[in-house]
Short mmCIF file of C-alpha atoms in Angstrom, two decimals:
data_model
loop_
_atom_site.label_atom_id
_atom_site.label_comp_id
_atom_site.label_asym_id
_atom_site.label_seq_id
_atom_site.Cartn_x
_atom_site.Cartn_y
_atom_site.Cartn_z
CA MET A 1118 105.77 133.02 84.36
CA LYS A 1119 107.14 129.56 83.50
CA ASN A 1120 106.09 129.96 79.84
CA LYS A 1121 107.84 133.35 79.78
CA LYS A 1122 111.04 131.73 81.09
CA ASN A 1123 110.81 128.94 78.50
CA ALA A 1124 110.30 131.54 75.76
CA TYR A 1125 113.46 133.39 76.86
CA ILE A 1126 115.44 130.11 76.85
CA PHE A 1127 114.09 129.32 73.36
CA LEU A 1128 115.03 132.78 72.10
CA TYR A 1129 118.50 132.56 73.64
CA LEU A 1130 119.24 129.16 72.07
CA PHE A 1131 117.82 130.37 68.75
CA LEU A 1132 120.12 133.42 68.81
CA ILE A 1133 123.16 131.26 69.57
CA ASN A 1134 122.39 129.09 66.54
CA CYS A 1135 121.94 132.30 64.47
CA VAL A 1136 125.35 133.56 65.62
CA VAL A 1137 127.03 130.28 64.54
CA MET A 1138 125.30 130.33 61.14
CA TYR A 1139 126.14 134.02 60.67
CA HIS A 1140 129.79 133.55 61.65
CA TYR A 1141 130.32 130.52 59.40
CA THR A 1142 128.45 131.63 56.30
CA ASP A 1143 129.12 128.30 54.54
CA VAL A 1144 127.84 126.26 57.52
CA TRP A 1145 124.09 125.75 57.69
CA GLY A 1146 121.65 123.29 59.14
CA TYR A 1147 122.98 120.27 60.97
CA ARG A 1148 126.65 121.15 60.38
CA GLY A 1149 126.18 124.36 62.35
CA VAL A 1150 124.47 122.53 65.23
CA GLU A 1151 127.24 119.91 65.19
CA GLN A 1152 130.06 122.48 65.16
CA LEU A 1153 128.54 124.26 68.11
CA VAL A 1154 128.19 121.18 70.31
CA THR A 1155 131.67 119.84 69.48
CA SER A 1156 133.32 123.30 69.53
CA PHE A 1157 135.36 122.05 66.57
CA ASP A 1158 135.78 123.91 63.30
CA LYS A 1159 135.71 121.09 60.71
CA GLU A 1160 136.72 123.33 57.82
CA ALA A 1161 139.88 124.55 59.56
CA ASN A 1162 140.26 121.15 61.33
CA HIS A 1163 140.96 122.60 64.77
CA PHE A 1164 139.22 123.56 67.96
CA SER A 1165 137.46 126.96 67.91
CA LEU A 1166 137.51 129.20 70.97
CA PHE A 1167 134.57 131.14 69.51
CA LEU A 1168 132.44 127.98 69.36
CA LEU A 1169 133.61 126.85 72.81
CA VAL A 1170 132.50 130.14 74.37
CA LEU A 1171 129.07 129.82 72.73
CA TYR A 1172 128.76 126.16 73.75
CA MET A 1173 129.84 126.99 77.33
CA SER A 1174 127.05 129.57 77.58
CA ILE A 1175 124.61 126.71 76.89
CA ALA A 1176 126.41 124.40 79.34
CA VAL A 1177 126.35 127.11 82.05
CA MET A 1178 122.58 127.47 81.54
CA PHE A 1179 122.10 123.72 82.13
CA ILE A 1180 124.43 123.68 85.17
CA TYR A 1181 122.93 126.83 86.71
CA THR A 1182 119.37 125.45 86.34
CA ILE A 1183 120.33 122.09 87.88
CA ILE A 1184 122.13 123.77 90.81
CA LYS A 1185 119.17 126.11 91.42
CA LYS A 1186 116.66 123.22 91.47
CA THR A 1187 118.77 120.97 93.73
CA ASN A 1188 119.65 123.90 96.02
CA ASP A 1189 115.92 124.55 96.57
CA ILE A 1190 115.53 120.97 97.78
CA PHE A 1191 118.55 121.23 100.07
CA ILE A 1192 117.17 124.49 101.57
CA MET A 1193 113.98 122.57 102.43
CA ALA A 1194 115.78 119.33 103.39
CA LYS A 1195 115.29 119.86 107.12
CA TYR A 1196 111.52 119.90 106.54
CA ILE A 1197 111.46 117.26 103.78
CA LEU A 1198 113.51 114.54 105.50
CA PRO A 1199 111.55 114.32 108.79
CA ARG A 1200 108.19 114.22 106.94
CA SER A 1201 109.26 111.57 104.39
CA SER A 1202 112.27 109.28 103.93
CA LYS A 1203 115.77 109.25 102.46
CA LYS A 1204 114.40 107.33 99.45
CA LYS A 1205 111.76 109.98 98.79
CA PHE A 1206 114.37 112.73 99.25
CA MET A 1207 116.61 111.07 96.64
CA ASN A 1208 113.67 110.57 94.25
CA LEU A 1209 112.78 114.24 94.62
CA LEU A 1210 116.35 115.28 93.73
CA LEU A 1211 116.48 112.90 90.73
CA HIS A 1212 113.05 114.03 89.54
CA GLU A 1213 114.03 117.73 89.61
CA VAL A 1214 117.36 117.13 87.85
CA GLY A 1215 115.72 114.87 85.25
CA ARG A 1216 112.87 117.28 84.60
CA SER A 1217 115.13 120.35 84.20
CA THR A 1218 117.56 118.49 81.94
CA ILE A 1219 114.86 117.05 79.67
CA LYS A 1220 113.11 120.44 79.47
CA LEU A 1221 116.26 122.35 78.44
CA ALA A 1222 117.43 119.61 76.06
CA GLY A 1223 113.90 119.50 74.61
CA ILE A 1224 113.91 123.24 73.88
CA LYS A 1225 117.38 122.86 72.31
CA LEU A 1226 116.06 120.00 70.15
CA ILE A 1227 113.14 122.11 68.91
CA VAL A 1228 115.49 125.01 68.06
CA ASP A 1229 117.89 122.65 66.24
CA ILE A 1230 115.03 121.02 64.32
CA LEU A 1231 113.88 124.48 63.18
CA PHE A 1232 117.39 125.17 61.88
CA CYS A 1233 117.85 121.82 60.17
CA ILE A 1234 114.53 120.59 58.94
CA TRP A 1235 114.42 122.43 55.59
CA ILE A 1236 118.06 121.90 54.69
CA ASP A 1237 118.98 118.57 56.31
CA SER A 1238 115.70 116.77 56.92
CA ASN A 1239 117.56 113.43 56.75
CA GLN A 1240 119.59 114.42 59.85
CA LEU A 1241 116.68 114.04 62.28
CA GLN A 1242 118.10 110.81 63.72
CA TRP A 1243 121.37 112.62 64.56
CA LEU A 1244 119.44 115.45 66.20
CA LEU A 1245 117.65 112.86 68.35
CA PHE A 1246 121.02 111.30 69.17
CA LEU A 1247 122.31 114.74 70.22
CA PHE A 1248 119.18 115.13 72.40
CA PHE A 1249 120.04 111.80 74.06
CA LEU A 1250 123.64 112.98 74.58
CA TYR A 1251 122.51 116.31 76.08
CA VAL A 1252 120.10 114.58 78.48
CA THR A 1253 122.49 111.83 79.63
CA THR A 1254 125.50 114.15 79.94
CA PHE A 1255 123.78 116.88 81.94
CA PHE A 1256 121.87 114.31 83.99
CA MET A 1257 125.29 112.87 84.86
CA TRP A 1258 126.53 116.34 85.83
CA GLY A 1259 123.32 116.74 87.84
CA LEU A 1260 124.14 113.60 89.83
CA ILE A 1261 127.67 114.92 90.44
CA ILE A 1262 126.20 118.25 91.63
CA ILE A 1263 123.84 116.40 94.04
CA LEU A 1264 126.79 114.39 95.37
CA LEU A 1265 128.79 117.58 95.99
CA ALA A 1266 125.81 119.07 97.85
CA LEU A 1267 125.51 115.89 99.95
CA PHE A 1268 129.20 116.31 100.82
CA LYS A 1269 128.23 119.83 102.02
CA ILE A 1270 130.27 121.62 99.34
CA ASP A 1271 129.29 125.28 99.00
CA LYS A 1272 127.03 126.18 96.04
CA GLY A 1273 129.58 128.65 94.58
CA VAL A 1274 132.36 126.05 94.69
CA THR A 1275 130.07 123.49 93.00
CA GLN A 1276 129.31 125.98 90.21
CA PHE A 1277 133.02 126.64 89.72
CA ILE A 1278 133.95 122.93 89.71
CA ALA A 1279 131.18 121.94 87.27
CA ILE A 1280 131.78 124.76 84.78
CA THR A 1281 135.59 124.45 84.85
CA PHE A 1282 135.49 120.68 84.40
CA VAL A 1283 132.96 120.81 81.55
CA MET A 1284 135.23 123.27 79.72
CA ILE A 1285 138.52 121.45 80.36
CA LEU A 1286 137.03 118.03 79.53
CA GLN A 1287 135.62 119.42 76.26
CA LEU A 1288 139.15 120.48 75.27
CA LEU A 1289 140.72 117.17 76.35
CA SER A 1290 138.02 115.11 74.61
CA TYR A 1291 139.49 115.82 71.14
CA ASP A 1292 142.48 113.58 71.91
CA ASN A 1293 140.88 110.94 74.12
CA LYS A 1294 137.62 109.21 73.35
CA PHE A 1295 137.19 108.06 76.97
CA ILE A 1296 137.04 111.68 78.12
CA SER A 1297 134.29 112.31 75.56
CA ILE A 1298 131.99 110.29 77.88
CA PHE A 1299 131.89 113.36 80.15
CA VAL A 1300 130.99 115.89 77.44
CA VAL A 1301 127.92 116.13 75.22
CA ALA A 1302 129.79 115.45 71.98
CA SER A 1303 133.36 115.46 70.70
CA ILE A 1304 134.73 115.23 67.16
CA ASN A 1305 134.28 111.47 66.71
CA TYR A 1306 130.80 111.17 68.21
CA ARG A 1307 129.31 109.86 64.94
CA GLU A 1308 131.78 106.97 64.81
CA ASP A 1309 131.38 106.02 68.48
CA VAL A 1310 127.60 105.82 68.84
CA LEU A 1311 127.45 102.45 70.60
CA PHE A 1312 130.46 103.24 72.77
CA LEU A 1313 128.91 106.55 73.88
CA ILE A 1314 125.48 105.05 74.61
CA ALA A 1315 126.93 102.13 76.58
CA SER A 1316 129.54 104.13 78.51
CA LYS A 1317 127.19 106.96 79.45
CA ILE A 1318 124.54 104.52 80.70
CA LEU A 1319 127.20 102.59 82.66
CA LEU A 1320 128.52 105.80 84.19
CA LEU A 1321 124.98 106.86 85.17
CA LEU A 1322 124.39 103.49 86.85
CA ILE A 1323 127.64 103.81 88.84
CA LEU A 1324 126.69 107.36 89.89
CA PHE A 1325 123.16 106.16 90.89
CA TRP A 1326 124.65 103.44 93.06
CA TYR A 1327 127.06 105.84 94.75
CA LEU A 1328 124.39 108.52 95.18
CA ARG A 1329 122.04 106.04 96.84
CA LYS A 1330 124.80 105.02 99.25
CA THR A 1331 125.62 108.66 100.06
CA VAL A 1332 121.99 109.75 100.54
CA TYR A 1333 121.41 106.99 103.11
CA LYS A 1334 124.43 108.25 105.09
CA TYR A 1335 123.40 111.92 104.78
CA GLU A 1336 122.94 113.80 108.05
CA ILE A 1337 121.95 117.42 108.68
CA TYR A 1338 124.26 118.89 111.31
CA GLY A 1339 123.07 122.48 111.03
CA GLY A 1340 124.62 125.60 109.57
CA GLU A 1341 124.80 123.96 106.12
CA LYS A 1342 125.66 126.37 103.33
CA VAL A 1343 123.00 126.05 100.66
CA MET B 1020 106.89 106.35 122.72
CA ILE B 1021 110.45 107.28 121.80
CA GLU B 1022 113.13 105.91 124.06
CA LEU B 1023 116.76 106.98 124.00
CA ALA B 1024 119.12 104.49 125.64
CA SER B 1025 122.66 105.69 126.42
CA VAL B 1026 122.77 107.79 123.26
CA CYS B 1027 126.06 109.50 122.39
CA LYS B 1028 126.92 111.66 119.40
CA SER B 1029 130.30 112.94 118.39
CA LEU B 1030 131.13 115.13 115.43
CA LYS B 1031 134.67 115.73 114.18
CA GLY B 1032 136.11 114.26 117.38
CA ARG B 1033 133.96 116.42 119.68
CA ASN B 1034 131.42 114.82 122.02
CA ILE B 1035 128.16 116.67 121.39
CA LEU B 1036 125.84 114.37 123.37
CA GLN B 1037 126.94 111.98 126.09
CA ASP B 1038 125.03 109.06 127.57
CA ILE B 1039 121.52 110.45 127.06
CA SER B 1040 118.72 108.19 128.33
CA LEU B 1041 115.23 109.66 128.06
CA GLU B 1042 111.63 108.71 127.30
CA PHE B 1043 109.13 110.76 125.33
CA ILE B 1044 105.44 109.81 125.43
CA GLU B 1045 102.48 110.79 123.22
CA GLY B 1046 100.15 113.42 124.65
CA LYS B 1047 102.94 115.06 126.67
CA ALA B 1048 104.92 118.24 126.11
CA TYR B 1049 108.62 118.44 126.90
CA LEU B 1050 110.81 121.49 127.31
CA ILE B 1051 114.53 121.01 126.68
CA LYS B 1052 116.55 123.74 128.36
CA GLY B 1053 120.22 124.57 128.32
CA HIS B 1054 122.73 127.23 127.41
CA ASN B 1055 124.04 127.74 123.86
CA GLY B 1056 126.02 124.71 122.71
CA SER B 1057 124.59 122.42 125.37
CA GLY B 1058 123.35 119.95 122.71
CA LYS B 1059 119.63 120.85 122.59
CA THR B 1060 119.41 121.13 118.80
CA MET B 1061 121.46 117.96 118.27
CA LEU B 1062 119.07 116.08 120.56
CA LEU B 1063 116.09 117.35 118.55
CA ARG B 1064 117.80 116.33 115.28
CA MET B 1065 118.26 112.81 116.68
CA LEU B 1066 114.61 112.57 117.74
CA CYS B 1067 113.42 113.25 114.19
CA ASP B 1068 116.12 111.06 112.57
CA LEU B 1069 118.07 113.89 110.92
CA LEU B 1070 121.12 112.54 112.78
CA LYS B 1071 122.09 109.01 113.77
CA PRO B 1072 123.64 108.32 117.18
CA SER B 1073 127.35 107.42 117.28
CA SER B 1074 126.50 104.88 119.99
CA GLY B 1075 123.43 103.89 121.99
CA GLU B 1076 119.96 103.31 120.60
CA ILE B 1077 116.82 105.25 119.74
CA MET B 1078 113.71 103.08 119.88
CA ARG B 1079 110.36 104.08 118.44
CA ASN B 1080 107.35 101.88 119.08
CA GLN B 1081 105.67 102.90 115.82
CA ASP B 1082 106.32 104.76 112.55
CA TYR B 1083 105.62 108.33 113.66
CA THR B 1084 104.97 111.32 111.47
CA TYR B 1085 106.97 114.44 112.36
CA GLY B 1086 106.47 118.17 112.13
CA VAL B 1087 109.81 119.84 112.58
CA MET B 1088 111.10 123.38 112.96
CA ILE B 1089 114.83 123.33 113.61
CA GLU B 1090 117.30 126.23 113.66
CA ASN B 1091 116.35 129.48 111.95
CA PRO B 1092 113.44 128.81 109.61
CA SER B 1093 114.71 128.78 106.02
CA PHE B 1094 112.42 128.75 103.00
CA LEU B 1095 112.48 129.45 99.27
CA GLU B 1096 112.88 133.21 99.69
CA ASN B 1097 111.76 134.21 96.20
CA GLU B 1098 108.52 132.27 96.47
CA THR B 1099 105.36 133.11 98.41
CA ALA B 1100 104.45 131.65 101.80
CA LEU B 1101 101.63 129.66 100.18
CA TYR B 1102 103.96 128.28 97.47
CA ASN B 1103 106.43 127.11 100.15
CA LEU B 1104 103.69 125.31 102.06
CA LYS B 1105 102.25 123.73 98.90
CA TYR B 1106 105.77 122.60 97.94
CA LEU B 1107 106.12 120.77 101.28
CA ALA B 1108 102.54 119.45 101.27
CA ALA B 1109 103.15 117.91 97.82
CA ILE B 1110 105.79 115.58 99.27
CA ASN B 1111 103.30 113.40 101.14
CA ASN B 1112 100.16 114.66 99.41
CA VAL B 1113 97.98 114.00 102.45
CA ILE B 1114 96.42 117.48 102.78
CA ASP B 1115 94.71 119.79 100.31
CA GLU B 1116 94.92 123.57 99.87
CA ASN B 1117 92.01 124.16 102.27
CA LYS B 1118 93.99 122.55 105.10
CA ILE B 1119 97.02 124.73 104.25
CA ILE B 1120 94.82 127.85 104.34
CA GLU B 1121 93.33 126.76 107.67
CA SER B 1122 96.86 126.31 109.11
CA LEU B 1123 97.88 129.76 107.80
CA LYS B 1124 94.89 131.26 109.62
CA GLN B 1125 95.90 129.44 112.83
CA VAL B 1126 99.29 131.16 112.84
CA ASN B 1127 97.91 134.57 111.75
CA LEU B 1128 99.60 134.49 108.33
CA TYR B 1129 96.55 134.17 106.07
CA ASP B 1130 96.67 137.82 104.90
CA GLU B 1131 100.37 137.48 104.03
CA ARG B 1132 100.03 134.14 102.19
CA ASN B 1133 100.83 135.64 98.77
CA TYR B 1134 103.82 137.69 99.95
CA LYS B 1135 107.29 136.50 99.05
CA VAL B 1136 109.13 135.01 102.04
CA LYS B 1137 112.07 137.39 101.52
CA THR B 1138 109.80 140.23 102.67
CA PHE B 1139 108.98 138.44 105.96
CA SER B 1140 110.38 139.41 109.36
CA LEU B 1141 112.02 136.73 111.54
CA GLY B 1142 108.82 136.46 113.61
CA MET B 1143 106.75 135.87 110.45
CA LYS B 1144 109.23 133.26 109.25
CA GLN B 1145 108.95 131.55 112.63
CA ARG B 1146 105.17 131.46 112.30
CA LEU B 1147 105.55 130.07 108.77
CA GLY B 1148 107.93 127.45 110.21
CA LEU B 1149 105.32 126.58 112.83
CA CYS B 1150 102.65 126.43 110.13
CA GLN B 1151 104.58 123.91 107.98
CA ALA B 1152 105.21 121.83 111.11
CA ILE B 1153 101.55 121.60 112.16
CA MET B 1154 99.73 121.61 108.81
CA GLU B 1155 99.80 117.82 108.29
CA GLU B 1156 98.83 117.18 111.94
CA PRO B 1157 101.87 114.99 112.64
CA ASP B 1158 102.15 112.65 115.65
CA ILE B 1159 105.21 114.47 116.98
CA LEU B 1160 106.10 118.17 116.91
CA ILE B 1161 109.77 119.04 117.33
CA LEU B 1162 110.39 122.76 117.66
CA ASP B 1163 113.69 124.53 118.20
CA GLU B 1164 113.41 128.01 119.75
CA PRO B 1165 109.94 128.54 118.26
CA PHE B 1166 109.02 131.61 120.30
CA ASN B 1167 112.13 133.81 120.45
CA ALA B 1168 111.11 136.28 117.71
CA LEU B 1169 107.37 136.31 118.42
CA ASP B 1170 105.54 139.31 119.85
CA GLU B 1171 103.23 138.88 122.84
CA GLU B 1172 100.08 138.27 120.77
CA ASN B 1173 101.69 135.64 118.55
CA TYR B 1174 103.50 134.05 121.49
CA LYS B 1175 100.11 133.51 123.15
CA MET B 1176 98.70 132.16 119.87
CA ALA B 1177 101.60 129.67 119.56
CA ILE B 1178 101.22 128.46 123.16
CA ASP B 1179 97.42 128.04 122.79
CA LEU B 1180 97.95 126.14 119.53
CA LEU B 1181 100.47 123.78 121.13
CA ILE B 1182 98.16 123.19 124.13
CA GLN B 1183 95.33 122.25 121.71
CA LEU B 1184 97.63 119.85 119.85
CA LYS B 1185 98.80 118.26 123.10
CA GLU B 1186 95.17 117.74 124.10
CA LYS B 1187 94.69 115.92 120.77
CA GLY B 1188 97.38 113.43 121.87
CA LYS B 1189 100.38 114.86 120.00
CA MET B 1190 103.87 114.63 121.49
CA ILE B 1191 105.53 118.05 121.66
CA VAL B 1192 109.24 118.62 122.21
CA VAL B 1193 110.43 122.23 122.43
CA ALA B 1194 114.02 123.39 122.88
CA SER B 1195 114.69 126.80 124.33
CA HIS B 1196 117.54 128.47 126.22
CA GLY B 1197 115.52 131.08 128.06
CA PHE B 1198 112.05 129.73 128.57
CA SER B 1199 110.54 128.76 131.91
CA SER B 1200 108.01 125.95 132.22
CA ASP B 1201 106.44 127.90 135.09
CA ASP B 1202 105.21 130.49 132.57
CA ASN B 1203 102.36 128.38 131.29
CA MET B 1204 100.47 125.14 131.43
CA LEU B 1205 102.01 123.63 128.28
CA PHE B 1206 104.96 121.57 129.48
CA ASP B 1207 104.76 118.33 131.46
CA GLN B 1208 108.48 117.84 131.85
CA THR B 1209 111.60 119.99 131.67
CA ILE B 1210 114.90 118.41 130.64
CA THR B 1211 118.02 120.46 131.32
CA LEU B 1212 121.16 119.83 129.30
CA SER B 1213 124.67 121.04 129.98
CA ASP B 1214 127.74 120.17 127.88
CA GLY B 1215 125.84 117.38 126.13
CA LYS B 1216 124.66 115.68 129.33
CA VAL B 1217 121.25 115.59 131.01
CA ILE B 1218 121.71 117.30 134.36
CA ASN B 1219 118.11 117.53 135.44
CA THR B 1220 114.67 116.17 134.52
CA ALA B 1221 111.88 117.93 136.40
CA ILE B 1222 108.20 116.99 136.15
#
């Protein structure tokens, strides 16, 4: 069952890459992968709605998976918390978010490697950097989703907030490199490697600290919407 | 022993529990009675540390393990009963699959172990809730309205099971709005709550 699901995800990501390569007939290999993740048409030098829609379908898949996994834990929270501890509860949430993010980003990496390896074999380091950006960015969104659940925000509202913000921040990131911390990659990601690595790690540490504080204050009143 | 000393709890400006002082001892079974909204469930949540008191103190003389069934039992609906139990057992990893199967047999759910929870009736979900609470043989069982959807046969099974656990030295705390301690030999003490206050403790 799990292998079947992974195969569907692989096929879906493969088809999205095919659509990009088919649409931009002069864009192959790494350039196609790059245009998709930045939603920026380099040839025309402007943002592309077509690419943004395709990229958002990938982002929605990440967000939906993270929400589903964390929601399962919150459904079981009233059984998990009395039989363990707040620390274990937090570790369980982090483990699920981390595992889902690495799995999806890993499948995306394999698909991208398949598309690039023959044409741009020297781009492997950038593909690995994109893998790092996918993992850290969606792990960060995962922590935000956990925080919203701890604040007892309804699942539907969380979905709406996460998807809307990912889309708006992607658009705003073209003009402001600080906003690009919140998205996987923006137009200048190749020039800002150190800045992106440092800022994303710093942001994750801040979110960890705040999450830890919030989990220890978390109480189950009853009637929670999960 | 768990001792509550002048425990109060307020939520959003409303006093849910007021000046509760009680003692709960191992090897005894307690029935908490009261009408809807009297604070029974909140008291149970405090006992198993799901809620912290706004004032007062809860003292425990050791690190207890808890088996809890609070509010309507909710599970991963698209997964099987066995999957749900394995999911919970994996958190502490102190029991194996054989113990889970044994617990399923105790609550008459063995034949339905591979059915998805979404196909279960409320009574079956209650038995699954009871199963997850007892499977790790915790020191303390905290059960909120555990019998209200059970038929006569399963009600008797649940009572017999709780009597056996009490005899093994477990502390059992059950909240119910319409249950009488005269009905059986399970309970040692009945605590009656009204508007968040203890109005009667009968032995």
